[in-house]
mmCIF file of C-alpha atoms in Angstrom:
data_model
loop_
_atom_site.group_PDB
_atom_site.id
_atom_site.type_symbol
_atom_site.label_atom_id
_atom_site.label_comp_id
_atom_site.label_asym_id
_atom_site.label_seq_id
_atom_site.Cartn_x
_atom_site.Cartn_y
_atom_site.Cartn_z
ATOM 1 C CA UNK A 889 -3.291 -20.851 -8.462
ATOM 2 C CA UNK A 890 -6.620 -19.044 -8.186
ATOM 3 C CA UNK A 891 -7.096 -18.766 -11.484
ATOM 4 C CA UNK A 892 -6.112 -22.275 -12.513
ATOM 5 C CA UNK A 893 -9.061 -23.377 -10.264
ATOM 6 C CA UNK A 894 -11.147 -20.798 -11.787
ATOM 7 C CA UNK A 895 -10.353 -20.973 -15.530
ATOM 8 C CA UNK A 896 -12.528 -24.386 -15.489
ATOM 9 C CA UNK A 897 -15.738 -22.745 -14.637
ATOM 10 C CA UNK A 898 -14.693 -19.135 -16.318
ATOM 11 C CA UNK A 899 -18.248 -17.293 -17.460
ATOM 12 C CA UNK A 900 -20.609 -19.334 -15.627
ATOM 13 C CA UNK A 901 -23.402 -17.922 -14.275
ATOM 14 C CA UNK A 902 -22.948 -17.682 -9.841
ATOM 15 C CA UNK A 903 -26.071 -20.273 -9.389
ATOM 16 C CA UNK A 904 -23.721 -22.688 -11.299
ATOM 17 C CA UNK A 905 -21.222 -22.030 -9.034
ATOM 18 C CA UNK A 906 -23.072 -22.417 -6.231
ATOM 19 C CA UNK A 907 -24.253 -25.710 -7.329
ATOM 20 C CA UNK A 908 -20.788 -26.821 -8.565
ATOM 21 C CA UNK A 909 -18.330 -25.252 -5.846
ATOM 22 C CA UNK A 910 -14.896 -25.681 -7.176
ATOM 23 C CA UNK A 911 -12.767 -27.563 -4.639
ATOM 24 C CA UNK A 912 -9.213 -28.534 -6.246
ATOM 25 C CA UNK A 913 -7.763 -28.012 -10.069
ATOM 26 C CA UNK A 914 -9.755 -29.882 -12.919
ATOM 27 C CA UNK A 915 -9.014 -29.974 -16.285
ATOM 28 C CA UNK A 916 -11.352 -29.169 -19.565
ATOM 29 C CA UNK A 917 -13.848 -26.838 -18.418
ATOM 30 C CA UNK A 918 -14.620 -23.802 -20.695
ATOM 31 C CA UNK A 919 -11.377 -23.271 -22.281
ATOM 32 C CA UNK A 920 -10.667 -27.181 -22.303
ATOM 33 C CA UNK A 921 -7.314 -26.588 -20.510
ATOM 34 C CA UNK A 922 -4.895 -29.044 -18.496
ATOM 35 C CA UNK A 923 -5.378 -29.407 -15.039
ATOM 36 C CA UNK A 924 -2.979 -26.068 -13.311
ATOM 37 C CA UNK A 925 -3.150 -24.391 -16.995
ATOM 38 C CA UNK A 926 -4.454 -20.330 -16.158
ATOM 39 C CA UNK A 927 -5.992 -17.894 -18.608
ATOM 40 C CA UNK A 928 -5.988 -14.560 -20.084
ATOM 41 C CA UNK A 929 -5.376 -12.965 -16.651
ATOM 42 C CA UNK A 930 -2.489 -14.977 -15.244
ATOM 43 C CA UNK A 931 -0.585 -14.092 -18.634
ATOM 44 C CA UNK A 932 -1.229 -10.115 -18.749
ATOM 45 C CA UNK A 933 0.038 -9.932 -15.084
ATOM 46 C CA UNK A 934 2.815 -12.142 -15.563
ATOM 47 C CA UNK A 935 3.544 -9.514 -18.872
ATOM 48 C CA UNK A 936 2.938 -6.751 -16.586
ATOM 49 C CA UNK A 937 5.347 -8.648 -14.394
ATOM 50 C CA UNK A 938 8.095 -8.835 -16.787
ATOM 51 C CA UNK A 939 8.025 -5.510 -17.679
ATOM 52 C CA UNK A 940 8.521 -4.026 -13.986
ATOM 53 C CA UNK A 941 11.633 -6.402 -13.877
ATOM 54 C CA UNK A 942 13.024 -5.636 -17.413
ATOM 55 C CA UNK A 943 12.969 -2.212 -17.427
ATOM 56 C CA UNK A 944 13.219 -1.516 -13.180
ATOM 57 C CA UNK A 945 11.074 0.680 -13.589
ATOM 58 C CA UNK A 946 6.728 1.449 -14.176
ATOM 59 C CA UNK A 947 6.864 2.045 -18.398
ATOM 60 C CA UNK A 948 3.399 1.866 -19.870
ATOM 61 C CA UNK A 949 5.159 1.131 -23.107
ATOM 62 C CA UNK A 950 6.721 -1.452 -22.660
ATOM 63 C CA UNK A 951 3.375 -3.199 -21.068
ATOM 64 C CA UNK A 952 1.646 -2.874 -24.373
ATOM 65 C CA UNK A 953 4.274 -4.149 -26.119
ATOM 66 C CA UNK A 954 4.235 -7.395 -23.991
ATOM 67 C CA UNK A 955 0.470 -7.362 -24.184
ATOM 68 C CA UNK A 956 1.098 -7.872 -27.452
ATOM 69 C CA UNK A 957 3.549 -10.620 -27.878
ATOM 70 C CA UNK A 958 0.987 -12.477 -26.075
ATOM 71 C CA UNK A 959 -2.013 -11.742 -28.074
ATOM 72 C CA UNK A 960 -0.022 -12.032 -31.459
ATOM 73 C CA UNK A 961 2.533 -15.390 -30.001
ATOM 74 C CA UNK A 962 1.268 -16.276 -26.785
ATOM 75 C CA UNK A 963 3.753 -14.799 -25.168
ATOM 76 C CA UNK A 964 3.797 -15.700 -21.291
ATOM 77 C CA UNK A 965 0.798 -17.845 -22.250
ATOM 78 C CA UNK A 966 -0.042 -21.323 -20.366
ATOM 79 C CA UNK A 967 -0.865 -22.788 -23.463
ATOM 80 C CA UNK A 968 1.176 -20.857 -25.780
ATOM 81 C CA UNK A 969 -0.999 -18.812 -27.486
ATOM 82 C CA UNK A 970 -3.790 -16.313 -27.057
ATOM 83 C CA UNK A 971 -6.964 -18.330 -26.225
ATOM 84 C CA UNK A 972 -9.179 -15.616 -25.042
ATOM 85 C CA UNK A 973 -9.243 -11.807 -24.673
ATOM 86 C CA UNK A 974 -11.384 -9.371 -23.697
ATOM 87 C CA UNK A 975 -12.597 -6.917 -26.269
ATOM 88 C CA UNK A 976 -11.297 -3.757 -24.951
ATOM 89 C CA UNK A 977 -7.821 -5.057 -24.183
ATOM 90 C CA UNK A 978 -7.989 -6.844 -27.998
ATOM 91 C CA UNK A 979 -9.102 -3.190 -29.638
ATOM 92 C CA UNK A 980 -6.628 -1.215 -27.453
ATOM 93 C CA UNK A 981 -3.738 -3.169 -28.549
ATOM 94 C CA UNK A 982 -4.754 -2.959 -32.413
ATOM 95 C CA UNK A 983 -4.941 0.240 -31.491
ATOM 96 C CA UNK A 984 -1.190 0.415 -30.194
ATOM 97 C CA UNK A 985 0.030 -1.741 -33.308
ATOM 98 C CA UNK A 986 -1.142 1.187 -35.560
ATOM 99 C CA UNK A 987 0.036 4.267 -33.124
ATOM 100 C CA UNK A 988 3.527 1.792 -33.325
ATOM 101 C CA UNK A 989 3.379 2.033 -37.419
ATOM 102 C CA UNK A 990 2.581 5.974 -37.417
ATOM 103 C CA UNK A 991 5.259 6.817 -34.967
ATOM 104 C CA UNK A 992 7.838 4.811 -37.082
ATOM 105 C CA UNK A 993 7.107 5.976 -39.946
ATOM 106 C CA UNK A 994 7.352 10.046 -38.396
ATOM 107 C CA UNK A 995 10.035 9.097 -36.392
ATOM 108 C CA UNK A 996 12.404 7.790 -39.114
ATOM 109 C CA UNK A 997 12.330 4.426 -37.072
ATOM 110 C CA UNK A 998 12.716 0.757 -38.695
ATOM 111 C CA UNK A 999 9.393 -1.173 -37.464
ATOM 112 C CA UNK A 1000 10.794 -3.767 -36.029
ATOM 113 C CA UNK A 1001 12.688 -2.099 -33.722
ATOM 114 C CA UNK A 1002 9.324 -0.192 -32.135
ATOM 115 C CA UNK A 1003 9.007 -2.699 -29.781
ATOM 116 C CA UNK A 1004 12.560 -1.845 -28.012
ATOM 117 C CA UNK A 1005 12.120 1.704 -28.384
ATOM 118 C CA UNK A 1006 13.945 3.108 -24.795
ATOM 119 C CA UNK A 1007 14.448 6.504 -25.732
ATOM 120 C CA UNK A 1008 13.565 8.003 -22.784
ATOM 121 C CA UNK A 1009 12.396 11.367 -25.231
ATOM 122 C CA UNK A 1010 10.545 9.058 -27.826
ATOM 123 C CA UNK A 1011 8.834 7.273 -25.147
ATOM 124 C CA UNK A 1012 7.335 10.061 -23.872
ATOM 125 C CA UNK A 1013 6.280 11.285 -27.004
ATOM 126 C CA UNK A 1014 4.539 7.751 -27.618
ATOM 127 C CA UNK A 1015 0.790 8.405 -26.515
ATOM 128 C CA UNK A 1016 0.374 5.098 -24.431
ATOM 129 C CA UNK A 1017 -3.646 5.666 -23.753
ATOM 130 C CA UNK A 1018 -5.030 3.622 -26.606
ATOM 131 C CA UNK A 1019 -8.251 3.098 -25.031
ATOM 132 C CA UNK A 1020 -11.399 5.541 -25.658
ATOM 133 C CA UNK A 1021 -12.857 7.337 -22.675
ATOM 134 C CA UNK A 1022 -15.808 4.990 -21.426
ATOM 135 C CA UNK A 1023 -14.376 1.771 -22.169
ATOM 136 C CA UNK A 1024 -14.530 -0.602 -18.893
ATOM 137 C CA UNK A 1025 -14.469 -4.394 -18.769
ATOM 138 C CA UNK A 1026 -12.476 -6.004 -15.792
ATOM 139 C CA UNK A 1027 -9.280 -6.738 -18.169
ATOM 140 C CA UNK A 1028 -7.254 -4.164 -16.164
ATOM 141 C CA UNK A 1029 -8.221 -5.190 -13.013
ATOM 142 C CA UNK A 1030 -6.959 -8.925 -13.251
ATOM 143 C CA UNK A 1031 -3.830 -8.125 -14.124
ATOM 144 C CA UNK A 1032 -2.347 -5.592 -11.535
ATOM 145 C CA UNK A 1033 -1.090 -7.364 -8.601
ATOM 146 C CA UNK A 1034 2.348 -6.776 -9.750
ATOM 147 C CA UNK A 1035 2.681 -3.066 -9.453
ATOM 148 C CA UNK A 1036 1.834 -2.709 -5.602
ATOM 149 C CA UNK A 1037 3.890 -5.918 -5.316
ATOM 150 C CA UNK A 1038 6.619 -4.221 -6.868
ATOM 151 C CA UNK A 1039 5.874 -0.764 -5.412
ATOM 152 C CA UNK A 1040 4.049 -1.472 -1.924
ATOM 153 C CA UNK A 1041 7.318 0.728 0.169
ATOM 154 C CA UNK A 1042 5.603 3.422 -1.847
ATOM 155 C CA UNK A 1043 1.631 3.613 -1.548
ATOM 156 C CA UNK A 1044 0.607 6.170 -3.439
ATOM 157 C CA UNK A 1045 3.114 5.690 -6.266
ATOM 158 C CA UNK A 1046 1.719 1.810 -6.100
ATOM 159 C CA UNK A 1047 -1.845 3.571 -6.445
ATOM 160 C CA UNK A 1048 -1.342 5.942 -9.048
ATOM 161 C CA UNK A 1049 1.020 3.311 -11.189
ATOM 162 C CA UNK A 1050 -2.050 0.946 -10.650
ATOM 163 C CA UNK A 1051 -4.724 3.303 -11.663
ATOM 164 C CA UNK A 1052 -2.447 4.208 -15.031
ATOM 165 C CA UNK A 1053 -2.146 0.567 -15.935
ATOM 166 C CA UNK A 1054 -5.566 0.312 -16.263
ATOM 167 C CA UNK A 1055 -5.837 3.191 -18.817
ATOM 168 C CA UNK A 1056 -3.482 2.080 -21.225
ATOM 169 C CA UNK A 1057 -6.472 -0.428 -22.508
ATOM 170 C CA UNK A 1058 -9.640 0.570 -20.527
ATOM 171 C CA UNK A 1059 -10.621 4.054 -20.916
ATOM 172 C CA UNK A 1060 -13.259 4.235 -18.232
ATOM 173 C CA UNK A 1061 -13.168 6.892 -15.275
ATOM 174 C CA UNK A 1062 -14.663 3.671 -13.020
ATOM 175 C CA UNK A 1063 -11.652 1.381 -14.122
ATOM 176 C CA UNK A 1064 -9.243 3.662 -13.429
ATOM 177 C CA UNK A 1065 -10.192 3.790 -10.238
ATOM 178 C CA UNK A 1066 -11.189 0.513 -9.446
ATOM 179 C CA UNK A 1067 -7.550 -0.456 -9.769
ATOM 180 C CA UNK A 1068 -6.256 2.427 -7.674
ATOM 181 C CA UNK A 1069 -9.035 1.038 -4.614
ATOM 182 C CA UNK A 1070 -7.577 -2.714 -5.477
ATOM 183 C CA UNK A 1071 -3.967 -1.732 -5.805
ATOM 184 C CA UNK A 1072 -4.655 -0.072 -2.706
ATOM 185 C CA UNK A 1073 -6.203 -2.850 -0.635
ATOM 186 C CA UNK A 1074 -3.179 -5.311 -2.046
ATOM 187 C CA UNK A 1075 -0.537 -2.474 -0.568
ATOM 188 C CA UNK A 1076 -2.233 -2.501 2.799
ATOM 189 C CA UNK A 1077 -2.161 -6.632 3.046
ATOM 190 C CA UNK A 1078 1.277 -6.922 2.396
ATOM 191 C CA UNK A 1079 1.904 -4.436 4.975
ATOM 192 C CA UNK A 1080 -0.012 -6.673 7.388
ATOM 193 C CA UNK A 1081 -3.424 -5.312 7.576
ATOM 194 C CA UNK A 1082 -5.862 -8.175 7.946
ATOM 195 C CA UNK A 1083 -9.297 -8.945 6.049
ATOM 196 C CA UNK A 1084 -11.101 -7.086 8.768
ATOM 197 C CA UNK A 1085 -9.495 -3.474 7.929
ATOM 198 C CA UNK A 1086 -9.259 -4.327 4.261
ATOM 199 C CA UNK A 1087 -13.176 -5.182 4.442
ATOM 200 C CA UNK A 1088 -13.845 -2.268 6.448
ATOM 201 C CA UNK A 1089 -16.226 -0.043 5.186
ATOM 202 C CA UNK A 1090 -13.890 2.891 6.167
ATOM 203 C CA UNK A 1091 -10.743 1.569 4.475
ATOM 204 C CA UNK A 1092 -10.933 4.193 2.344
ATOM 205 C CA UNK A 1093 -11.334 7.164 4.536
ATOM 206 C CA UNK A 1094 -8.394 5.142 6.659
ATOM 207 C CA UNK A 1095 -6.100 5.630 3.750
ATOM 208 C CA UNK A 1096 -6.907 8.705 1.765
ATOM 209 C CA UNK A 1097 -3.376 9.875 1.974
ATOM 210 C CA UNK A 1098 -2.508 7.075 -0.993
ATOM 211 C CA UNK A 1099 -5.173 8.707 -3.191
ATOM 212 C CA UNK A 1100 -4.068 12.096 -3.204
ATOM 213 C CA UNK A 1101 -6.338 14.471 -4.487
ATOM 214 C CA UNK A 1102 -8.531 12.949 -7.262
ATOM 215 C CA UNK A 1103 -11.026 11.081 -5.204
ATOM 216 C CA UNK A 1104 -12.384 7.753 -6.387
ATOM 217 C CA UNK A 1105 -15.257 7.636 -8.869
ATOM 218 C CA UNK A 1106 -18.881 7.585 -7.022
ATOM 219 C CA UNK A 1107 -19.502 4.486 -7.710
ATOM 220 C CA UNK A 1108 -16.661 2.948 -6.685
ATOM 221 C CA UNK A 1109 -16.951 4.513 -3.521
ATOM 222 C CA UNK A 1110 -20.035 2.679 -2.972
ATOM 223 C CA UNK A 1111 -18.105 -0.371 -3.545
ATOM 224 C CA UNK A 1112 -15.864 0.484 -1.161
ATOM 225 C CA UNK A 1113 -18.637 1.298 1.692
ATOM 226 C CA UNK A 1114 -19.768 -2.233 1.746
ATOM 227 C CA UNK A 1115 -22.173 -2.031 -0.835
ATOM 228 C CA UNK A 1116 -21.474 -5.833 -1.842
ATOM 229 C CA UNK A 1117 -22.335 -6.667 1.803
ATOM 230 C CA UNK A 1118 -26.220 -5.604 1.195
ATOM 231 C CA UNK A 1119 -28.829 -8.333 0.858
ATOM 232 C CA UNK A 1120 -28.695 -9.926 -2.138
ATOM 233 C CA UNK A 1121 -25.245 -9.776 -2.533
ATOM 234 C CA UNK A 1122 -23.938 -11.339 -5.743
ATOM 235 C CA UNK A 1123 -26.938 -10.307 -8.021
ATOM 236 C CA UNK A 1124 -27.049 -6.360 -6.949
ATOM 237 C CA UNK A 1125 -25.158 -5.550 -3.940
ATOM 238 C CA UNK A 1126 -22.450 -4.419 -5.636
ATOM 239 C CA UNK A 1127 -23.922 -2.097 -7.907
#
Protein backbone atom coordinates (compact mmCIF):
# COMPACT_ATOMS: atom_id res chain seq x y z
CA UNK A 1 0.00 0.00 0.00
CA UNK A 2 2.84 2.38 0.81
CA UNK A 3 4.29 2.18 -2.20
CA UNK A 4 1.18 2.47 -4.35
CA UNK A 5 0.77 5.93 -2.67
CA UNK A 6 4.31 6.60 -3.26
CA UNK A 7 4.98 5.35 -6.82
CA UNK A 8 2.94 8.64 -8.00
CA UNK A 9 5.41 11.07 -6.70
CA UNK A 10 8.59 8.47 -7.01
CA UNK A 11 11.99 10.82 -7.52
CA UNK A 12 10.66 14.04 -6.55
CA UNK A 13 12.61 16.25 -4.85
CA UNK A 14 11.28 16.46 -0.60
CA UNK A 15 10.21 20.36 -1.12
CA UNK A 16 7.75 18.84 -3.70
CA UNK A 17 6.59 16.68 -1.30
CA UNK A 18 6.17 18.96 1.16
CA UNK A 19 4.17 21.12 -1.02
CA UNK A 20 2.16 18.19 -2.50
CA UNK A 21 1.66 15.79 0.65
CA UNK A 22 0.27 12.61 -0.68
CA UNK A 23 -3.00 11.80 1.10
CA UNK A 24 -4.81 8.68 -0.68
CA UNK A 25 -3.80 6.55 -4.06
CA UNK A 26 -3.71 8.63 -7.42
CA UNK A 27 -3.07 7.45 -10.59
CA UNK A 28 -0.41 8.75 -13.44
CA UNK A 29 2.27 10.31 -11.61
CA UNK A 30 5.89 9.49 -12.73
CA UNK A 31 5.49 6.08 -13.97
CA UNK A 32 1.85 6.93 -15.32
CA UNK A 33 0.42 3.94 -13.36
CA UNK A 34 -3.30 3.00 -12.27
CA UNK A 35 -4.47 4.13 -9.16
CA UNK A 36 -3.13 0.94 -6.34
CA UNK A 37 -0.49 -0.13 -9.23
CA UNK A 38 3.28 -0.37 -7.07
CA UNK A 39 6.75 -0.29 -8.57
CA UNK A 40 10.06 -1.80 -8.81
CA UNK A 41 10.12 -2.43 -5.02
CA UNK A 42 6.77 -4.06 -4.33
CA UNK A 43 7.78 -6.67 -7.18
CA UNK A 44 11.49 -7.62 -5.93
CA UNK A 45 10.00 -8.26 -2.40
CA UNK A 46 7.11 -10.02 -3.56
CA UNK A 47 10.07 -12.22 -5.74
CA UNK A 48 11.99 -12.36 -2.66
CA UNK A 49 8.70 -13.48 -1.21
CA UNK A 50 8.13 -16.29 -3.46
CA UNK A 51 11.28 -17.64 -3.16
CA UNK A 52 11.22 -18.07 0.83
CA UNK A 53 7.86 -19.97 0.17
CA UNK A 54 9.02 -22.10 -2.85
CA UNK A 55 11.99 -23.36 -1.69
CA UNK A 56 11.18 -23.18 2.54
CA UNK A 57 14.08 -22.13 2.87
CA UNK A 58 16.72 -18.56 2.49
CA UNK A 59 18.46 -19.59 -1.26
CA UNK A 60 20.19 -16.60 -2.78
CA UNK A 61 19.82 -18.44 -6.03
CA UNK A 62 16.82 -18.80 -6.47
CA UNK A 63 16.22 -14.83 -5.64
CA UNK A 64 18.23 -13.91 -8.67
CA UNK A 65 16.58 -16.09 -10.69
CA UNK A 66 13.16 -14.47 -9.81
CA UNK A 67 14.81 -11.09 -10.05
CA UNK A 68 15.10 -11.99 -13.29
CA UNK A 69 11.86 -13.23 -14.58
CA UNK A 70 10.78 -9.90 -13.58
CA UNK A 71 13.26 -7.77 -15.26
CA UNK A 72 13.22 -10.01 -18.50
CA UNK A 73 8.84 -10.82 -18.23
CA UNK A 74 7.62 -8.82 -15.54
CA UNK A 75 7.37 -11.39 -13.47
CA UNK A 76 5.39 -10.46 -10.14
CA UNK A 77 5.09 -7.07 -11.83
CA UNK A 78 1.88 -4.67 -11.28
CA UNK A 79 1.91 -3.86 -14.70
CA UNK A 80 3.43 -6.82 -16.17
CA UNK A 81 6.60 -5.90 -17.12
CA UNK A 82 9.77 -4.24 -15.91
CA UNK A 83 9.10 -0.45 -15.89
CA UNK A 84 11.98 0.71 -13.89
CA UNK A 85 15.17 -0.63 -12.23
CA UNK A 86 17.84 0.54 -10.52
CA UNK A 87 21.23 0.30 -12.12
CA UNK A 88 23.00 -1.88 -9.77
CA UNK A 89 20.22 -4.43 -9.43
CA UNK A 90 19.92 -4.20 -13.63
CA UNK A 91 24.01 -4.84 -13.93
CA UNK A 92 24.01 -7.50 -11.15
CA UNK A 93 21.48 -9.56 -12.80
CA UNK A 94 23.25 -9.33 -16.37
CA UNK A 95 25.79 -10.24 -14.41
CA UNK A 96 24.00 -13.51 -13.06
CA UNK A 97 22.59 -14.29 -16.70
CA UNK A 98 26.27 -14.71 -17.83
CA UNK A 99 27.68 -16.57 -14.46
CA UNK A 100 24.18 -18.83 -15.43
CA UNK A 101 25.69 -19.44 -19.20
CA UNK A 102 29.40 -20.22 -17.86
CA UNK A 103 28.27 -22.59 -15.21
CA UNK A 104 26.13 -24.51 -17.84
CA UNK A 105 28.30 -24.75 -20.14
CA UNK A 106 31.22 -26.28 -17.28
CA UNK A 107 28.68 -28.04 -15.67
CA UNK A 108 27.41 -30.13 -18.63
CA UNK A 109 23.93 -28.45 -17.87
CA UNK A 110 21.12 -27.65 -20.65
CA UNK A 111 20.47 -23.69 -20.22
CA UNK A 112 17.23 -23.75 -19.74
CA UNK A 113 17.17 -25.74 -16.96
CA UNK A 114 19.71 -23.16 -14.88
CA UNK A 115 16.98 -21.53 -13.54
CA UNK A 116 15.70 -24.81 -11.51
CA UNK A 117 19.04 -25.83 -10.65
CA UNK A 118 18.39 -27.46 -6.76
CA UNK A 119 21.38 -29.36 -6.47
CA UNK A 120 22.13 -28.66 -3.20
CA UNK A 121 26.25 -29.28 -4.37
CA UNK A 122 25.83 -27.12 -7.63
CA UNK A 123 24.19 -24.46 -5.76
CA UNK A 124 26.81 -23.96 -3.64
CA UNK A 125 29.25 -23.96 -6.18
CA UNK A 126 27.13 -21.12 -8.01
CA UNK A 127 28.91 -17.79 -6.82
CA UNK A 128 25.61 -15.81 -6.01
CA UNK A 129 27.55 -12.26 -5.26
CA UNK A 130 27.24 -10.67 -8.66
CA UNK A 131 27.65 -7.29 -7.43
CA UNK A 132 31.24 -5.46 -7.24
CA UNK A 133 32.47 -4.35 -3.85
CA UNK A 134 31.30 -0.57 -3.55
CA UNK A 135 28.17 -0.75 -5.32
CA UNK A 136 25.20 0.82 -3.06
CA UNK A 137 21.89 2.23 -4.25
CA UNK A 138 18.77 1.51 -1.97
CA UNK A 139 17.54 -1.50 -4.39
CA UNK A 140 18.30 -4.01 -1.58
CA UNK A 141 16.86 -2.23 1.01
CA UNK A 142 13.21 -1.99 -0.47
CA UNK A 143 12.86 -5.28 -0.96
CA UNK A 144 13.63 -7.19 2.37
CA UNK A 145 10.70 -7.19 4.55
CA UNK A 146 10.13 -10.72 3.74
CA UNK A 147 13.08 -12.40 5.30
CA UNK A 148 12.56 -11.15 9.02
CA UNK A 149 8.87 -11.75 8.23
CA UNK A 150 9.67 -15.13 7.41
CA UNK A 151 12.50 -15.54 9.95
CA UNK A 152 11.59 -13.06 12.94
CA UNK A 153 11.48 -16.54 15.73
CA UNK A 154 15.12 -16.33 14.73
CA UNK A 155 16.83 -12.74 14.99
CA UNK A 156 20.03 -13.09 14.08
CA UNK A 157 19.44 -15.64 11.31
CA UNK A 158 16.64 -12.86 10.10
CA UNK A 159 19.73 -10.34 10.31
CA UNK A 160 22.35 -12.12 8.69
CA UNK A 161 19.77 -13.61 5.82
CA UNK A 162 18.85 -9.82 5.46
CA UNK A 163 22.28 -8.45 5.26
CA UNK A 164 23.14 -11.41 2.46
CA UNK A 165 20.17 -10.43 0.36
CA UNK A 166 21.47 -7.27 -0.10
CA UNK A 167 24.83 -8.54 -1.51
CA UNK A 168 23.64 -10.64 -4.11
CA UNK A 169 23.12 -7.16 -6.24
CA UNK A 170 24.68 -4.34 -4.10
CA UNK A 171 28.19 -4.85 -3.28
CA UNK A 172 28.62 -2.09 -0.75
CA UNK A 173 29.96 -2.72 2.94
CA UNK A 174 27.13 0.24 3.92
CA UNK A 175 24.25 -1.80 2.16
CA UNK A 176 25.00 -4.76 3.64
CA UNK A 177 24.53 -3.43 6.66
CA UNK A 178 21.89 -1.15 6.26
CA UNK A 179 19.65 -4.14 5.69
CA UNK A 180 20.95 -6.09 8.68
CA UNK A 181 19.98 -2.54 11.02
CA UNK A 182 16.42 -2.57 8.95
CA UNK A 183 15.87 -6.28 9.05
CA UNK A 184 16.63 -5.80 12.51
CA UNK A 185 14.26 -2.99 13.47
CA UNK A 186 11.32 -5.03 11.36
CA UNK A 187 12.21 -8.28 13.78
CA UNK A 188 11.86 -6.19 16.90
CA UNK A 189 8.22 -4.64 15.71
CA UNK A 190 6.74 -7.76 15.07
CA UNK A 191 7.83 -8.87 18.36
CA UNK A 192 5.97 -5.89 19.82
CA UNK A 193 8.49 -3.27 20.39
CA UNK A 194 6.93 0.10 19.71
CA UNK A 195 8.27 3.22 17.59
CA UNK A 196 9.78 4.58 20.75
CA UNK A 197 12.47 1.61 21.24
CA UNK A 198 12.76 1.13 17.50
CA UNK A 199 13.60 5.05 17.30
CA UNK A 200 15.76 4.87 20.17
CA UNK A 201 19.04 5.98 19.70
CA UNK A 202 20.29 2.89 21.68
CA UNK A 203 18.37 0.26 19.70
CA UNK A 204 21.35 -0.91 18.60
CA UNK A 205 23.39 -1.33 21.67
CA UNK A 206 19.79 -2.90 23.02
CA UNK A 207 20.15 -5.63 20.51
CA UNK A 208 23.73 -6.39 19.68
CA UNK A 209 23.20 -10.02 20.35
CA UNK A 210 21.35 -10.21 16.62
CA UNK A 211 24.52 -8.76 15.06
CA UNK A 212 26.97 -11.07 16.24
CA UNK A 213 30.34 -10.11 15.80
CA UNK A 214 30.79 -7.98 12.63
CA UNK A 215 29.59 -4.66 13.87
CA UNK A 216 27.66 -2.34 11.59
CA UNK A 217 29.51 -0.08 9.16
CA UNK A 218 30.40 3.53 10.81
CA UNK A 219 28.21 5.17 9.09
CA UNK A 220 25.40 3.34 9.58
CA UNK A 221 25.90 3.51 13.08
CA UNK A 222 25.44 7.11 12.90
CA UNK A 223 22.20 6.43 11.36
CA UNK A 224 21.28 4.44 13.93
CA UNK A 225 22.25 7.11 16.84
CA UNK A 226 19.68 9.49 15.65
CA UNK A 227 21.63 11.19 13.25
CA UNK A 228 18.39 11.85 11.01
CA UNK A 229 16.92 13.54 14.13
CA UNK A 230 19.63 16.57 13.85
CA UNK A 231 18.47 19.93 12.54
CA UNK A 232 17.96 19.94 9.19
CA UNK A 233 16.78 16.68 8.93
CA UNK A 234 15.88 15.58 5.41
CA UNK A 235 18.70 17.55 3.57
CA UNK A 236 21.80 16.31 5.93
CA UNK A 237 20.80 14.76 9.07
CA UNK A 238 21.16 11.60 7.92
CA UNK A 239 24.46 11.68 6.55
Amino acid sequence: MGDALGAYVEFRPNSYLVANPVTDLVGGGTWDLQKGQFTDDTSMALCLANSLIACRDFVPYDQLVRYKWWHRHGYMSSTGHCFDIGAATRQSIQEFEKRQRKFAHDHDILLDQMDSLSDRGLLQAFDVHCSKEGVAENGALMRLAPIPLFFYRHPKVAVDYSGISGQITHGDEKAYDACRYYGALIVAAIQGEDKTKLTSNTFYDEHQEWFGDKALHPEIITIAQGSYKKKGGYQDGIR
